[in-house]
């Protein structure tokens, strides 16, 4: 090959290509341009056969050389696939062709286009994601390590049955709260991985809550209570919601927001330390889920305030669908009254019913406040809160 000067050299020592020589070769050839020469020196006798084959496979040209044994030339071809450089910073829109590449990575072009329907930042983002993720990571708890199950006393039968009924109701709701983020998780583009992480923690939290509440019901010996149609109908309308922001609004702001008040009530009125501890831990997790909901809604509404009426309409639509439900299921209502009153005597029932009435007012007040914090007018907030499902979630 007269008149041509190699642009670079690669010393393979005595490595054959399958012994790691191919890696050294790839690194040496990568910075060269199409048509540049690479000179290879190597002592392995296998290179004479391996190099021409490797060049054919990689799209380069092997050039015969009379320089002597142990020296070879390769002319670089143009076989590298073109590269895409996705946005290194958060983009407003993520491209399907970025696929599963982590944000910041370079991507070979020509890969499959993944279908992630939620690929606009505005559809999924929230400002406080970092703080929420950090809290979620720090506050994971274990129902084996952190709950003293042997501190569970033998309760009066009416109290134990009431606890089990409350746990049954909570668990149904935990399943809804698990399925909704889980379903949306798979639709969100990985460019917005912080959202995926927050939702993944949420799913883990709900799975733990479901397990904890079921276990508490079983631990007392009476087993689980009854699931009412009214509760299931209410959750069914929630699971049907197909739009992410609306689902987050209904679940995390309206539903889990209401559950914060319920969990606090159950902690205060728990007849045993195990139930109280479970309510306390679950409340801490739910506060985080509500924080994500409020933060996401704030992000969306700051940019698209015109979406507020559609969110209000979603609450009203649910209310119409649930018009046949007159109120909270008697199973749940009665259990709350017994727990709050401490028993079944008329005096206890009077006190329990009074406290449950206060609970409803407190839930309503907290919902209205939360709605106003999202920019709904006081009047609208009161009206929407009143339309919220009587089954709390
Ligand atoms: Fe939960
Ligand atoms: Fe939750």
XYZ file of N, CA and C in Angstrom, residues 165-167 169-171 173-174 213 255-270 275 279-280 282-283 286 328 332-333 335-337 339 355-356 359-360 362-364 366-367 370 390-393:
156
model
N -63.567 -5.041 60.496
C -64.384 -4.423 59.445
C -63.684 -3.187 58.886
N -63.129 -2.386 59.776
C -62.405 -1.186 59.311
C -61.208 -1.610 58.444
N -60.495 -2.652 58.856
C -59.323 -3.112 58.091
C -59.751 -3.634 56.711
N -62.329 -2.618 54.939
C -62.627 -1.438 54.124
C -61.332 -0.760 53.663
N -60.404 -0.607 54.597
C -59.140 0.043 54.220
C -58.441 -0.750 53.115
N -58.446 -2.068 53.246
C -57.715 -2.892 52.273
C -58.309 -2.770 50.869
N -59.642 -0.239 49.622
C -59.189 1.061 49.126
C -57.706 1.040 48.774
N -56.937 0.281 49.540
C -55.503 0.151 49.232
C -55.303 -0.471 47.858
N -53.015 -4.341 56.789
C -54.400 -4.265 57.291
C -55.048 -5.653 57.287
N -59.348 11.541 47.203
C -59.520 10.281 47.942
C -58.517 10.117 49.072
N -57.233 10.124 48.732
C -56.218 9.917 49.773
C -56.201 11.096 50.742
N -56.551 12.292 50.227
C -56.677 13.443 51.128
C -57.728 13.147 52.197
N -58.863 12.598 51.784
C -59.926 12.247 52.730
C -59.446 11.144 53.681
N -58.654 10.212 53.132
C -58.145 9.116 53.971
C -57.176 9.597 55.051
N -56.492 10.711 54.802
C -55.608 11.239 55.861
C -56.429 11.493 57.126
N -57.594 12.112 56.946
C -58.450 12.399 58.106
C -58.955 11.095 58.719
N -59.303 10.123 57.875
C -59.804 8.837 58.377
C -58.723 8.094 59.173
N -57.513 8.057 58.647
C -56.436 7.316 59.324
C -56.100 7.963 60.664
N -56.141 9.275 60.704
C -55.882 9.964 61.974
C -56.989 9.631 62.982
N -58.219 9.622 62.520
C -59.366 9.262 63.361
C -59.191 7.832 63.894
N -58.798 6.921 63.035
C -58.641 5.522 63.468
C -57.464 5.369 64.423
N -56.421 6.147 64.223
C -55.298 6.083 65.181
C -55.774 6.570 66.554
N -56.496 7.692 66.554
C -56.947 8.263 67.832
C -57.947 7.356 68.533
N -58.721 6.603 67.755
C -59.772 5.775 68.349
C -59.437 4.284 68.329
N -58.195 3.957 68.039
C -57.816 2.535 67.970
C -57.884 1.919 69.371
N -53.032 -1.563 66.055
C -53.860 -0.824 65.093
C -53.428 0.640 65.037
N -51.995 2.656 61.710
C -52.638 3.862 61.184
C -51.627 5.010 61.074
N -50.745 5.075 62.073
C -49.743 6.155 62.086
C -48.780 6.012 60.899
N -49.270 4.312 58.102
C -49.986 4.481 56.824
C -50.265 5.958 56.570
N -50.588 6.690 57.627
C -50.866 8.125 57.490
C -49.643 8.851 56.933
N -49.443 8.082 53.288
C -50.525 8.732 52.523
C -50.278 10.230 52.386
N -72.182 6.259 53.323
C -71.156 5.277 53.659
C -71.828 3.950 54.005
N -69.198 -0.126 57.483
C -68.073 0.751 57.841
C -68.526 1.785 58.856
N -69.686 2.388 58.595
C -70.196 3.403 59.515
C -70.306 2.842 60.933
N -68.850 0.267 62.292
C -67.536 -0.060 62.874
C -66.870 1.207 63.412
N -66.976 2.295 62.662
C -66.354 3.548 63.118
C -67.033 4.044 64.396
N -68.364 3.925 64.447
C -69.105 4.372 65.642
C -68.668 3.551 66.863
N -65.878 1.850 67.340
C -64.489 2.154 67.722
C -64.406 3.510 68.425
N -68.775 11.472 67.297
C -67.410 11.597 66.764
C -67.349 11.304 65.268
N -68.167 10.364 64.811
C -68.178 10.062 63.374
C -68.752 11.246 62.589
N -66.051 13.577 62.284
C -65.102 13.075 61.273
C -65.525 13.515 59.866
N -66.817 13.335 59.542
C -67.312 13.726 58.215
C -67.101 15.216 57.978
N -64.898 17.155 59.370
C -63.466 17.420 59.283
C -62.914 17.017 57.900
N -63.402 15.872 57.371
C -62.988 15.451 56.022
C -63.393 16.502 54.994
N -64.611 16.992 55.124
C -65.155 17.978 54.200
C -64.328 19.269 54.257
N -61.197 19.668 55.288
C -59.831 19.477 54.757
C -59.836 19.404 53.230
N -60.873 18.753 52.666
C -60.967 18.666 51.193
C -61.129 20.049 50.581
N -57.942 21.971 50.652
C -56.980 21.478 49.662
C -57.367 21.992 48.257
N -69.278 9.381 49.070
C -69.562 9.182 50.506
C -68.728 8.033 51.068
N -68.088 7.290 50.157
C -67.255 6.169 50.609
C -65.790 6.570 50.764
N -65.566 7.857 50.874
C -64.253 8.438 51.210
C -63.240 8.410 50.069
N -63.097 7.300 49.326
C -62.038 7.211 48.305
C -62.653 7.296 46.920
